[in-house]
Tab-separated table of C-alpha atoms in Angstrom:
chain	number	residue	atom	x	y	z
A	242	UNK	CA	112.068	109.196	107.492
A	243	UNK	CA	113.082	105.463	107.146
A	244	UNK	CA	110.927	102.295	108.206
A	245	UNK	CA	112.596	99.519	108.953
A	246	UNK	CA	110.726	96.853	109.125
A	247	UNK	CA	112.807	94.203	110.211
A	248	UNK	CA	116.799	95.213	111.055
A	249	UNK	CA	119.013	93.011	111.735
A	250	UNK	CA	122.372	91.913	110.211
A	251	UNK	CA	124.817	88.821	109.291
A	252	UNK	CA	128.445	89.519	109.374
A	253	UNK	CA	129.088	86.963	105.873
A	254	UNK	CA	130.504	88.765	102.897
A	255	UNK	CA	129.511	91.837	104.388
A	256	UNK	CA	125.958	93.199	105.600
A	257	UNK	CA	122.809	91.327	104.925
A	258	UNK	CA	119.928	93.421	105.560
A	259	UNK	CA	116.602	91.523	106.161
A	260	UNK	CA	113.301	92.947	105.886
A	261	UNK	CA	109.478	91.742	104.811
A	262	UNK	CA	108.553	92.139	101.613
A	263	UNK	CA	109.811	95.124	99.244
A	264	UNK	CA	112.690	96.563	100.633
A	265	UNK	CA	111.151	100.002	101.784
A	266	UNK	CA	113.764	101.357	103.082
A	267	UNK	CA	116.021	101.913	99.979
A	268	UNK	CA	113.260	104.643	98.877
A	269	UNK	CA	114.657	106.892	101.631
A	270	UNK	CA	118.230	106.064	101.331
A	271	UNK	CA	120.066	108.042	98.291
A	272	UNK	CA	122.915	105.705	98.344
A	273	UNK	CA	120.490	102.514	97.526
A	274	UNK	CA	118.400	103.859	94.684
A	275	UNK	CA	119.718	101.207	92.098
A	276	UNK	CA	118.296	98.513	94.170
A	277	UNK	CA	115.487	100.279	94.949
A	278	UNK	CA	114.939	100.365	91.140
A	279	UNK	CA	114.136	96.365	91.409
A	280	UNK	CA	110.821	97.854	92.505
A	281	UNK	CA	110.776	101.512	91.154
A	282	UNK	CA	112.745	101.252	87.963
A	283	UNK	CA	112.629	104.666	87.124
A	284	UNK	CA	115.001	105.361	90.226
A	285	UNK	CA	117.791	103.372	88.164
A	286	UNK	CA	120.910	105.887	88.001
A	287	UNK	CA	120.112	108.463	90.630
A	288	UNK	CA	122.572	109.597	93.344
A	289	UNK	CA	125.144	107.180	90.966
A	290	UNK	CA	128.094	109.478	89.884
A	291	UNK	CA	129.579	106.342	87.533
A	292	UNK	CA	128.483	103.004	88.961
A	293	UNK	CA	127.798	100.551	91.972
A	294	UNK	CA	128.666	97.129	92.261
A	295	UNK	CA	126.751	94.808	95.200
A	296	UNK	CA	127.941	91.558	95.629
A	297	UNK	CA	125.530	88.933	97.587
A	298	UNK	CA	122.771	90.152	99.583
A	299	UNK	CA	119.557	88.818	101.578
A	300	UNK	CA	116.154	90.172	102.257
A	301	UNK	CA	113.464	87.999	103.997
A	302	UNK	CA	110.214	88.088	105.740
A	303	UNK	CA	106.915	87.136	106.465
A	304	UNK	CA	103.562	88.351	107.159
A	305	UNK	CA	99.703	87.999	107.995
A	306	UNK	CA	96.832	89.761	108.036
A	307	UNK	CA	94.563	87.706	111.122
A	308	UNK	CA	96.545	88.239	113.963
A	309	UNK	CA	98.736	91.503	115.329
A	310	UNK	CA	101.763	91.751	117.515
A	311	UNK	CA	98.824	93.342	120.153
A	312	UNK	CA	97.060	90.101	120.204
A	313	UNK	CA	99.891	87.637	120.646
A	314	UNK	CA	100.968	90.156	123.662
A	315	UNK	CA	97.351	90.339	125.009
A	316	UNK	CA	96.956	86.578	124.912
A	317	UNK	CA	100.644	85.793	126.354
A	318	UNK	CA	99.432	88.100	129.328
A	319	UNK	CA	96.707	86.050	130.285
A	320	UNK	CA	97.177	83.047	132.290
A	321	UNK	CA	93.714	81.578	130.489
A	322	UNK	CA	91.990	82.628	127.250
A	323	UNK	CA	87.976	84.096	128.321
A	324	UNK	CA	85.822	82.709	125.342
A	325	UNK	CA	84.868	86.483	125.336
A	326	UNK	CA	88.625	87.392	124.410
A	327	UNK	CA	88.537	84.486	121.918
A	328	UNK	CA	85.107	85.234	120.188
A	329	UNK	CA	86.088	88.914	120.435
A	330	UNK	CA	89.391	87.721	117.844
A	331	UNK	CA	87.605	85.521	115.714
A	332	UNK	CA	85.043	88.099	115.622
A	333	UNK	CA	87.849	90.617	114.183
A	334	UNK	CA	88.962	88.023	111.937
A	335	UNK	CA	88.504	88.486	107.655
A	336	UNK	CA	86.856	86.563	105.025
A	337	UNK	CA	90.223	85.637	103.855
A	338	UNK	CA	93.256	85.528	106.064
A	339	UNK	CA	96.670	85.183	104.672
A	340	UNK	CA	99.932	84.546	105.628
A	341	UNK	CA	103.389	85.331	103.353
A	342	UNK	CA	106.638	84.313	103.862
A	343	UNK	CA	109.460	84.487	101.269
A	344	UNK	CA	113.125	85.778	100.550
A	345	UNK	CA	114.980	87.525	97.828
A	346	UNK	CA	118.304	86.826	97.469
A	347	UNK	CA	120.338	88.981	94.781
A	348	UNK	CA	123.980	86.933	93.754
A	349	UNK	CA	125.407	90.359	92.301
A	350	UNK	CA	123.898	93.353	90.831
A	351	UNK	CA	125.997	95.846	88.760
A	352	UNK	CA	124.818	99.357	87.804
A	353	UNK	CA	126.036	101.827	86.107
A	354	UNK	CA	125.510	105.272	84.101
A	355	UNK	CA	126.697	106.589	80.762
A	356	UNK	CA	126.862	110.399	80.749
A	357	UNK	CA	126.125	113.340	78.296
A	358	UNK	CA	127.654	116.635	78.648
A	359	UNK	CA	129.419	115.073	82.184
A	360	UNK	CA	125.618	114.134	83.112
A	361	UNK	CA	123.789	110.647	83.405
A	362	UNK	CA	121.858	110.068	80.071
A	363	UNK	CA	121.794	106.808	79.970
A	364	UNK	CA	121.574	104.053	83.202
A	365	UNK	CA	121.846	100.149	82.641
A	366	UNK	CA	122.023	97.760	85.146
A	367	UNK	CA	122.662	93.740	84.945
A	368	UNK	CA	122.415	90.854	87.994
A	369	UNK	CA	121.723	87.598	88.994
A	370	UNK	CA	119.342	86.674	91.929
A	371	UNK	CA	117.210	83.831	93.933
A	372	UNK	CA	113.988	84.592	94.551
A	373	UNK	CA	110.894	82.237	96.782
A	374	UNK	CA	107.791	83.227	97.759
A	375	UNK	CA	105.211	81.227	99.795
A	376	UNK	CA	101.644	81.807	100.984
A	377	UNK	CA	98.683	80.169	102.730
A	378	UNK	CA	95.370	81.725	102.820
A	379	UNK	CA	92.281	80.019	104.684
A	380	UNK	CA	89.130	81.565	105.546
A	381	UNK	CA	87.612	82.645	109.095
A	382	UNK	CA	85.769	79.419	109.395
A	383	UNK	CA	89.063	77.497	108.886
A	384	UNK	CA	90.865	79.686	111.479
A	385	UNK	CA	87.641	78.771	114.062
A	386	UNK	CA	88.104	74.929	113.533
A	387	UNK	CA	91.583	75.192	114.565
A	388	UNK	CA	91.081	76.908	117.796
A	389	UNK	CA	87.708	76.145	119.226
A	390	UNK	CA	86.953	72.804	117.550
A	391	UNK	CA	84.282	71.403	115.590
A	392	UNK	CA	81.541	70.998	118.551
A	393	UNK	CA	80.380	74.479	117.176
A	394	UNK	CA	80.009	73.396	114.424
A	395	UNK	CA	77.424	70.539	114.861
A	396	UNK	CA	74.924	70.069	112.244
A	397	UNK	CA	76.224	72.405	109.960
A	398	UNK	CA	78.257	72.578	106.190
A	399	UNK	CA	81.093	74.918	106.767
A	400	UNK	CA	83.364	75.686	103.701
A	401	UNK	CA	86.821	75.704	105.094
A	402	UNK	CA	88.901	75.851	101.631
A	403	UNK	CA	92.715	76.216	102.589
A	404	UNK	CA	94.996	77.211	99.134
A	405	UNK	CA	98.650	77.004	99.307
A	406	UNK	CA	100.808	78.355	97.010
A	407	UNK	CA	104.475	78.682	96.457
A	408	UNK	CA	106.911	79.668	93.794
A	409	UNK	CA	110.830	79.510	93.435
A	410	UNK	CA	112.975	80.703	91.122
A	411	UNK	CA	116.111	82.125	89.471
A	412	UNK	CA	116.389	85.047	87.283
A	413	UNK	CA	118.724	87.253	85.357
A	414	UNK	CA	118.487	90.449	84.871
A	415	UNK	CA	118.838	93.587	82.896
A	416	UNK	CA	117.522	97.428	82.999
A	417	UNK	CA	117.919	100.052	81.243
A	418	UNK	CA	116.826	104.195	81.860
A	419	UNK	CA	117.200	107.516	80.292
A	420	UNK	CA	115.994	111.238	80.507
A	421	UNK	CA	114.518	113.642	78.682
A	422	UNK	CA	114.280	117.242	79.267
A	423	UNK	CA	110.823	118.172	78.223
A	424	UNK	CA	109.936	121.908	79.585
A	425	UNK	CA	112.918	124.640	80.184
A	426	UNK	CA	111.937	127.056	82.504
A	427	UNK	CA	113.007	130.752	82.659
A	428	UNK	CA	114.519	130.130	86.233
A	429	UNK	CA	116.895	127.440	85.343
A	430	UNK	CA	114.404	124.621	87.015
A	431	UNK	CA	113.696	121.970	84.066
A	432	UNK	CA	111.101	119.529	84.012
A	433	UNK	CA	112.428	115.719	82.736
A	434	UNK	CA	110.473	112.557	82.100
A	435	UNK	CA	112.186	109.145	82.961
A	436	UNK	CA	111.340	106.124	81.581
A	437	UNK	CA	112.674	102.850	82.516
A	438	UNK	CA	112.335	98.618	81.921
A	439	UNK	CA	113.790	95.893	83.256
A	440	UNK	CA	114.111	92.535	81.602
A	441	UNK	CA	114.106	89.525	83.486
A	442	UNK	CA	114.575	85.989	82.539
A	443	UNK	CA	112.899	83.610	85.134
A	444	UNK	CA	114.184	80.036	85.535
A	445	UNK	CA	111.738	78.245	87.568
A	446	UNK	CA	112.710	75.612	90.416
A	447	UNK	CA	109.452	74.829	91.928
A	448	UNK	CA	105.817	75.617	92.387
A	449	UNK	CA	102.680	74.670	94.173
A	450	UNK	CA	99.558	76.247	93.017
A	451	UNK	CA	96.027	75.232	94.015
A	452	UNK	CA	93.391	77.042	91.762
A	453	UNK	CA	89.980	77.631	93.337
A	454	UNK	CA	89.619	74.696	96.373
A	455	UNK	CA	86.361	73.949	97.967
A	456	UNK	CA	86.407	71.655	100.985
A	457	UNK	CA	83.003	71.398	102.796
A	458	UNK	CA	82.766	69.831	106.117
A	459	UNK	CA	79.494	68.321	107.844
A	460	UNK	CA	79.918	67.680	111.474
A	461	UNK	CA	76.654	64.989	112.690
A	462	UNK	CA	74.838	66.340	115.366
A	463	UNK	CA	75.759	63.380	117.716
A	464	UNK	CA	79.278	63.456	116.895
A	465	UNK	CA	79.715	60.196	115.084
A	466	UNK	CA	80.643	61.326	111.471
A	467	UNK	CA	81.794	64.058	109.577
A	468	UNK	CA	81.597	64.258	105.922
A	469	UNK	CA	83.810	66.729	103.737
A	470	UNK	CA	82.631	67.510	100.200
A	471	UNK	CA	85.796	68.254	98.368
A	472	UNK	CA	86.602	69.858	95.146
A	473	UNK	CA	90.455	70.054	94.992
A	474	UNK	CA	92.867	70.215	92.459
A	475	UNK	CA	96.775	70.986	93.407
A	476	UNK	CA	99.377	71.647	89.908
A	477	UNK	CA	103.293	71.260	91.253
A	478	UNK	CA	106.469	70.926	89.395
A	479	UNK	CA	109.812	70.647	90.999
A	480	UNK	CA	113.862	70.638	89.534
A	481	UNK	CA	113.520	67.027	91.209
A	482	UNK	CA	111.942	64.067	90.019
A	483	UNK	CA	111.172	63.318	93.601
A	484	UNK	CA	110.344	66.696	95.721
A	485	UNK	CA	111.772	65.835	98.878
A	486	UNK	CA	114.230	68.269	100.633
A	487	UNK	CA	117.527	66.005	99.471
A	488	UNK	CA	116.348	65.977	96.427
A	489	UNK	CA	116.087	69.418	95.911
A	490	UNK	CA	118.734	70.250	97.825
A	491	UNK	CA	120.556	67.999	95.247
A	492	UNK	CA	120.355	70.279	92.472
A	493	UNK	CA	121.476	73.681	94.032
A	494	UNK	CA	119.575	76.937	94.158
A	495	UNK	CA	120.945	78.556	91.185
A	496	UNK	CA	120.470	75.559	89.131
A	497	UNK	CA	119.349	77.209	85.585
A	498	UNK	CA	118.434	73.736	84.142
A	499	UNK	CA	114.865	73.783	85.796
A	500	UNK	CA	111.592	72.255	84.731
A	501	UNK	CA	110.241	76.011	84.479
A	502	UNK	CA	110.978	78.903	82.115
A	503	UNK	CA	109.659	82.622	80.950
A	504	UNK	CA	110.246	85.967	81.539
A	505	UNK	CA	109.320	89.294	83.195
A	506	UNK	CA	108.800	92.609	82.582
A	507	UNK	CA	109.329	96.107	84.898
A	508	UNK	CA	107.801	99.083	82.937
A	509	UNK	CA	108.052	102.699	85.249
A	510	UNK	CA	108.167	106.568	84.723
A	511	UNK	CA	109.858	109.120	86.488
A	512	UNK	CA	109.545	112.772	86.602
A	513	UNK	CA	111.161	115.671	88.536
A	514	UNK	CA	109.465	118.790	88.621
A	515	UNK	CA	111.383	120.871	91.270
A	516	UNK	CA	114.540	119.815	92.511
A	517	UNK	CA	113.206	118.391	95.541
A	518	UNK	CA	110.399	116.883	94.048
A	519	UNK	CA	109.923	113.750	92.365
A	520	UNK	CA	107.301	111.226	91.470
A	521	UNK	CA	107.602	107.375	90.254
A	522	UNK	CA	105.058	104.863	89.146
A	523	UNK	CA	105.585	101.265	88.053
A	524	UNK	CA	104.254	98.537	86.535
A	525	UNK	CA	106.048	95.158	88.011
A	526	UNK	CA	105.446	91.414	87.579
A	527	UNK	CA	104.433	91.247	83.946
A	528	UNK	CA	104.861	87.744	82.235
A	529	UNK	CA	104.917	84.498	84.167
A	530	UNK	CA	106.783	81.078	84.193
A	531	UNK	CA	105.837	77.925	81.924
A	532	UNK	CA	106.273	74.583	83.754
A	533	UNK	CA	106.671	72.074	81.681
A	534	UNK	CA	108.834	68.980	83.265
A	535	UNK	CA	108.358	66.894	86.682
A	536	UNK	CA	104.930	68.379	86.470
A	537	UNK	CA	102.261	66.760	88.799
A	538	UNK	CA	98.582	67.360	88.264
A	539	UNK	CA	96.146	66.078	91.061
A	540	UNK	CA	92.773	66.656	91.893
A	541	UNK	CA	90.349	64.914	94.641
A	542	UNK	CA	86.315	65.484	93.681
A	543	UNK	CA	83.828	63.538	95.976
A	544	UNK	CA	82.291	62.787	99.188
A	545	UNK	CA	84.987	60.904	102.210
A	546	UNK	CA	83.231	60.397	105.772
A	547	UNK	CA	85.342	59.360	109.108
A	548	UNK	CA	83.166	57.647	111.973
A	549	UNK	CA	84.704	58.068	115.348
């Protein structure tokens, strides 16, 4: 069975399928294997007689973990909000609460097999791709403030501690895969192994990291002052001097002179037991992305108070 988790589709250069996240739905679809491998790259090759060839595609989501498609339709049904409703939410609410948004945008991909005895031995793949991901996390207290206020709050220290992060990139890559036949069996069935790696090199347009904030707020009993304790430091580097939207707009999104470079790794194993049985593992995301130009560094330690 196939989950789609978001379908809809742009007529431009043919179909873009968009969808949160990894793109489940190419597990279940033998004709999308190869770009299912971006995830699962032991699945490089199957289903592929001699190759595939995709030219520019889109996938992009979001998604949160504090509030469900059953609350926003339980709240838009009620022509006021109880505070029972509302403390019955928060009450659900987690420690951390996060929300995602990002998109993947592949420029081509190009896979293809090399066969042994009129068999695929031997699977490479090769592409080009834009890739941003973006996330906010804040904690229940945070969540609280925004919705009922600070009167609650009176006479208390209440860590609040937003982080924001976001990173944007380019990449090229390449993969490779091949199989080995490890146990014959008397009734024809053979047992193969199928490792696989894919190579990337990342080319790094922007990114916002904040490492570890703490942001304390004091709310005075009477209302007169609050006080916020902060400890916050916030490392960003952009392909613009200036990081406003022209600016980066300016420079194009598959710009491979950015401030940020590295690479990443894809390690995963395959292996088919029965015909109609197989099982995958992977190891994604290894290696990271040095900034090292238009880098901004700034931190905030200290005590500020607004009267009012």
């Amino acid at each position: 069975m196939r989950t789609f988790l978001v379908c809809f589709f742009l007529c431009f250069l043919g179909k873009f399928p968009l969808n949160a996240q990894l793109n489940y739905y190419t597990f279940g679809d033998p004709h999308l294997t190869n770009q299912a491998s971006e995830n699962l790259p032991s699945l490089l090759g199957d289903h592929t007689k001699t190759g595939e060839f995709y030219p520019v595609t889109l996938y992009t989501g979001f998604t949160n973990n504090f509030i469900r498609a059953s609350d926003l339709s339980a709240f838009s049904a009620q022509t006021e909000i109880s505070r029972e409703d509302m403390a019955a939410y928060l009450g659900k609410l987690k420690p951390v609460n996060q929300f995602w948004a990002g998109y993947n945008a592949p420029l081509f991909q190009f896979f293809f097999n090399v066969p042994k005895k009129r068999k695929p031995f031997i699977s490479f793949g090769f592409g080009a791709g834009h890739r941003t991901d973006f996330n906010f996390d804040v904690n229940r207290e945070f969540l609280e403030l925004l919705i009922r206020g600070n009167k609650n709050m009176a006479g208390q220290t209440v860590p609040l501690a937003p982080q924001l992060n976001l990173l944007s990139y380019n990449q090229l890559f390449l993969t490779a895969s091949t199989v080995f036949r490890i146990i014959p069996w008397k009734n024809a069935q053979v047992v193969t192994i199928k490792p696989a790696v894919r190579v990337r090199y990342l080319s790094g347009l922007a990114c916002v990291r904040m490492p570890s904030p703490t942001l304390n707020m004091y709310t005075d009993p009477e209302g007169r002052y609050l006080d916020f304790d902060t400890d916050l430091r916030i490392n960003m580097s952009s392909i613009a001097d200036t990081p406003t939207l022209n600016d980066f707009a300016s420079q194009g999104e598959f710009n491979l002179n950015s401030p940020g470079k590295g690479w990443g790794f894809d390690l995963g194993a395959g292996i088919t037991v029965l015909r109609n049985l197989q099982l995958h593992a992977a190891l994604n995301d290894l290696g990271g992305i040095t900034f090292n130009r238009n880098v901004i560094n700034y931190s905030k330690q200290g005590t500020v108070r607004y009267d009012g």
